[in-house]
Each structure stands twice: as structure tokens, then as C-alpha cells.
mmCIF file of C-alpha atoms in Angstrom:
data_model
loop_
_atom_site.group_PDB
_atom_site.id
_atom_site.type_symbol
_atom_site.label_atom_id
_atom_site.label_comp_id
_atom_site.label_asym_id
_atom_site.label_seq_id
_atom_site.Cartn_x
_atom_site.Cartn_y
_atom_site.Cartn_z
ATOM 1 C CA MET A 24 52.360 34.609 55.498
ATOM 2 C CA LEU A 25 55.001 33.043 53.308
ATOM 3 C CA CYS A 26 52.328 30.462 52.054
ATOM 4 C CA LEU A 27 50.266 33.330 50.990
ATOM 5 C CA LEU A 28 53.183 35.056 49.312
ATOM 6 C CA SER A 29 53.916 31.890 47.310
ATOM 7 C CA TYR A 30 50.241 31.565 46.393
ATOM 8 C CA GLY A 31 49.901 35.266 45.512
ATOM 9 C CA LYS A 32 53.093 34.849 43.229
ATOM 10 C CA SER A 33 51.714 32.039 41.406
ATOM 11 C CA ILE A 34 48.366 33.867 40.804
ATOM 12 C CA GLN A 35 50.468 36.782 39.497
ATOM 13 C CA GLY A 36 52.181 34.307 37.008
ATOM 14 C CA VAL A 37 48.839 33.304 35.700
ATOM 15 C CA LEU A 38 47.819 36.987 35.298
ATOM 16 C CA VAL A 39 51.070 37.708 33.414
ATOM 17 C CA THR A 40 50.354 34.690 30.961
ATOM 18 C CA ARG A 41 46.749 35.765 30.422
ATOM 19 C CA THR A 42 47.933 39.303 29.812
ATOM 20 C CA HIS A 43 50.422 37.920 27.252
ATOM 21 C CA ALA A 44 47.601 35.971 25.620
ATOM 22 C CA LEU A 45 45.602 39.132 25.374
ATOM 23 C CA TYR A 46 48.566 41.306 23.932
ATOM 24 C CA GLN A 47 50.957 38.878 22.374
ATOM 25 C CA GLN A 48 53.869 41.289 22.981
ATOM 26 C CA ARG A 49 57.110 40.086 24.427
ATOM 27 C CA TRP A 50 58.103 43.264 25.978
ATOM 28 C CA LEU A 51 54.933 43.538 27.894
ATOM 29 C CA THR A 52 55.502 40.053 29.290
ATOM 30 C CA VAL A 53 59.027 40.634 30.216
ATOM 31 C CA PHE A 54 58.102 44.114 31.949
ATOM 32 C CA LEU A 55 55.201 42.287 33.866
ATOM 33 C CA GLY A 56 57.631 39.548 34.798
ATOM 34 C CA LEU A 57 60.207 41.933 36.064
ATOM 35 C CA LEU A 58 57.397 43.620 38.122
ATOM 36 C CA VAL A 59 56.515 40.207 39.659
ATOM 37 C CA PHE A 60 60.148 39.599 40.541
ATOM 38 C CA LEU A 61 60.607 43.108 42.051
ATOM 39 C CA SER A 62 57.495 42.765 44.054
ATOM 40 C CA LEU A 63 58.525 39.325 45.354
ATOM 41 C CA SER A 64 61.933 40.813 46.329
ATOM 42 C CA SER A 65 60.539 43.798 48.181
ATOM 43 C CA GLU A 66 57.802 41.715 49.865
ATOM 44 C CA LEU A 67 60.425 39.168 51.071
ATOM 45 C CA ILE A 68 62.608 41.851 52.429
ATOM 46 C CA LEU A 69 59.681 43.480 54.217
ATOM 47 C CA PHE A 70 58.454 40.278 55.591
ATOM 48 C CA PHE A 71 61.771 39.323 56.938
ATOM 49 C CA ILE A 72 62.204 42.829 58.593
ATOM 50 C CA VAL A 73 58.907 42.525 60.247
ATOM 51 C CA PHE A 74 59.514 39.028 61.311
ATOM 52 C CA GLN A 75 62.470 40.183 63.477
ATOM 53 C CA PHE A 76 59.986 42.259 65.505
ATOM 54 C CA GLU A 77 57.321 39.584 65.974
ATOM 55 C CA THR A 78 56.780 38.470 69.516
ATOM 56 C CA PHE A 79 55.244 35.171 70.560
ATOM 57 C CA THR A 80 52.963 35.291 73.563
ATOM 58 C CA PRO A 81 51.675 32.116 75.249
ATOM 59 C CA ALA A 82 48.077 31.613 74.280
ATOM 60 C CA SER A 83 47.346 29.998 77.718
ATOM 61 C CA ALA A 84 46.822 33.668 78.939
ATOM 62 C CA PHE A 85 43.731 33.628 76.674
ATOM 63 C CA GLY A 86 42.457 30.177 77.390
ATOM 64 C CA LEU A 87 43.941 28.807 74.226
ATOM 65 C CA SER A 88 46.892 26.398 73.503
ATOM 66 C CA GLY A 89 50.084 27.320 71.371
ATOM 67 C CA CYS A 90 51.356 30.860 70.835
ATOM 68 C CA ILE A 91 49.908 34.102 69.543
ATOM 69 C CA LEU A 92 52.036 35.982 67.102
ATOM 70 C CA GLY A 93 51.992 39.800 67.152
ATOM 71 C CA CYS A 94 54.272 42.801 66.472
ATOM 72 C CA THR A 95 54.498 45.548 68.975
ATOM 73 C CA ASN A 96 57.026 47.575 67.227
ATOM 74 C CA GLY A 97 55.648 50.856 65.829
ATOM 75 C CA MET A 98 57.651 49.990 62.501
ATOM 76 C CA CYS A 99 55.478 46.956 61.848
ATOM 77 C CA LYS A 100 52.266 48.685 60.616
ATOM 78 C CA PRO A 101 54.053 50.813 57.859
ATOM 79 C CA MET A 102 56.108 47.819 56.854
ATOM 80 C CA LEU A 103 53.007 45.637 56.498
ATOM 81 C CA ILE A 104 51.245 48.373 54.430
ATOM 82 C CA GLY A 105 54.516 48.447 52.303
ATOM 83 C CA PHE A 106 54.080 44.640 52.013
ATOM 84 C CA TRP A 107 50.891 45.092 50.097
ATOM 85 C CA VAL A 108 51.761 48.040 47.926
ATOM 86 C CA PRO A 109 53.605 46.098 45.156
ATOM 87 C CA PHE A 110 50.567 43.625 45.007
ATOM 88 C CA VAL A 111 48.059 46.442 44.539
ATOM 89 C CA LEU A 112 50.257 48.082 41.935
ATOM 90 C CA PHE A 113 50.794 45.001 39.911
ATOM 91 C CA GLU A 114 46.940 44.060 40.221
ATOM 92 C CA SER A 115 46.135 47.702 39.163
ATOM 93 C CA ILE A 116 48.338 47.555 36.059
ATOM 94 C CA ILE A 117 46.913 44.175 34.936
ATOM 95 C CA PHE A 118 43.380 45.362 35.667
ATOM 96 C CA GLY A 119 43.895 48.491 33.429
ATOM 97 C CA LEU A 120 45.628 46.390 30.634
ATOM 98 C CA THR A 121 42.715 44.018 30.754
ATOM 99 C CA GLY A 122 40.133 46.794 30.850
ATOM 100 C CA TRP A 123 41.805 48.650 28.014
ATOM 101 C CA LYS A 124 42.004 45.324 25.742
ATOM 102 C CA SER A 125 38.294 44.772 26.657
ATOM 103 C CA PHE A 126 37.237 48.263 25.750
ATOM 104 C CA LYS A 127 39.011 48.237 22.383
ATOM 105 C CA SER A 128 37.490 44.898 21.641
ATOM 106 C CA LEU A 129 34.110 45.896 22.904
ATOM 107 C CA ASN A 130 34.344 49.000 20.531
ATOM 108 C CA SER A 131 35.211 47.018 17.506
ATOM 109 C CA SER A 132 32.518 44.322 18.295
ATOM 110 C CA ALA A 133 29.909 47.070 18.727
ATOM 111 C CA ARG A 134 30.539 48.334 15.192
ATOM 112 C CA ILE A 135 29.827 45.026 13.752
ATOM 113 C CA SER A 136 26.496 44.227 15.739
ATOM 114 C CA ARG A 137 24.110 46.567 17.428
ATOM 115 C CA PHE A 138 22.853 43.781 19.788
ATOM 116 C CA PRO A 139 24.561 42.561 22.896
ATOM 117 C CA SER A 140 26.355 39.309 22.437
ATOM 118 C CA VAL A 141 27.632 36.842 25.015
ATOM 119 C CA ILE A 142 31.046 38.380 24.551
ATOM 120 C CA THR A 143 29.894 41.801 25.099
ATOM 121 C CA ILE A 144 28.152 40.606 28.411
ATOM 122 C CA LEU A 145 31.397 38.772 29.498
ATOM 123 C CA PHE A 146 33.567 41.846 28.854
ATOM 124 C CA ARG A 147 30.884 43.926 30.866
ATOM 125 C CA ASP A 148 31.209 41.374 33.805
ATOM 126 C CA ALA A 149 35.127 41.170 33.583
ATOM 127 C CA LEU A 150 35.291 44.899 34.388
ATOM 128 C CA SER A 151 33.644 44.503 37.716
ATOM 129 C CA VAL A 152 35.329 45.903 40.684
ATOM 130 C CA CYS A 153 34.748 42.819 42.805
ATOM 131 C CA ASN A 154 38.665 42.291 43.415
ATOM 132 C CA PHE A 155 39.015 45.816 44.543
ATOM 133 C CA LEU A 156 36.069 45.691 46.955
ATOM 134 C CA ILE A 157 37.079 42.533 48.575
ATOM 135 C CA TRP A 158 40.630 43.786 48.978
ATOM 136 C CA ILE A 159 39.243 46.902 50.806
ATOM 137 C CA ALA A 160 36.929 44.818 52.886
ATOM 138 C CA ASP A 161 39.604 42.350 53.990
ATOM 139 C CA PRO A 162 43.090 42.761 52.719
ATOM 140 C CA TYR A 163 44.218 39.459 53.876
ATOM 141 C CA ALA A 164 41.349 37.738 51.942
ATOM 142 C CA SER A 165 42.390 39.310 48.560
ATOM 143 C CA TYR A 166 43.539 36.110 47.082
ATOM 144 C CA LEU A 167 39.929 34.872 47.104
ATOM 145 C CA ALA A 168 38.726 37.153 44.230
ATOM 146 C CA VAL A 169 41.737 37.247 42.102
ATOM 147 C CA GLY A 170 40.841 34.141 40.142
#
């Protein structure tokens, strides 16, 4: 889980850099960097709280070797849901900012030319909801679609 957390934060750093390249505004970069820091802090706190309630069951009972990790406490499920909330919030803000910039750029390029250009097609494809659908289908595989 910590490996996934560090991978997700590096992706968020790339998204902040990309958004800075789109907007070129320092205050927005600082705001997004602060969101990354706050989400990392809350996710680490929730992770360590849930980790205290983790139980290790010998996998030999299932014909496997090693241990199976699980959380039987009723508090684990809400904590794990809360673990993903900052990630979804950050991704939604980045998606909204990128969509807004794409929309504004698309409108300005549409005034210049009436024919769809490669840039117009790329903007249309950039606004796909692939990330959102993958996150709904399998939240633990959401890192696959971020790129």
C-alpha cells in the first residue's frame, strides 16, 4: 500500500507540473502542491490507523504459503474509503482545470478554423472519462489510467 501511495504521489507531482504548464500561474501551483501535501498527510494517517487493526492469518489454511492480510475491525472500511477521498478530490480538480483550459482553447481555435484539426481531436480525446470509469470499476487499479 505504501508503494502505491508513493507511486500515486509521484503521479500527482507530474499532474501539478502539467497543470502549471497549462496555466503558468504560481498561486495555482502552490495551491495544488499544498493539496498534494495535505492528501499525503491524511492518507498516511489513515493508513497507519488501519494498519494497527490488520490481522495476519496463516495462508496454510487455504493451501497457500505465507500470510493473508486482512482487517476485521468495523472501522477499517470507512477508513479505507477515506483514504481514497483526497486522491479523488485532487484528480477531480486537475480534471476540471484541464477540461476548462481545453474548452477555452477549443473555443478560440474553433473561431479561427471551421475544420477539425489534430489539436481539436486531441482535446476531445483528452476529455474522455477513462480515468473515472477505471476508478469505478477497480479503485485499486486507478493508477493504470492516470498517465
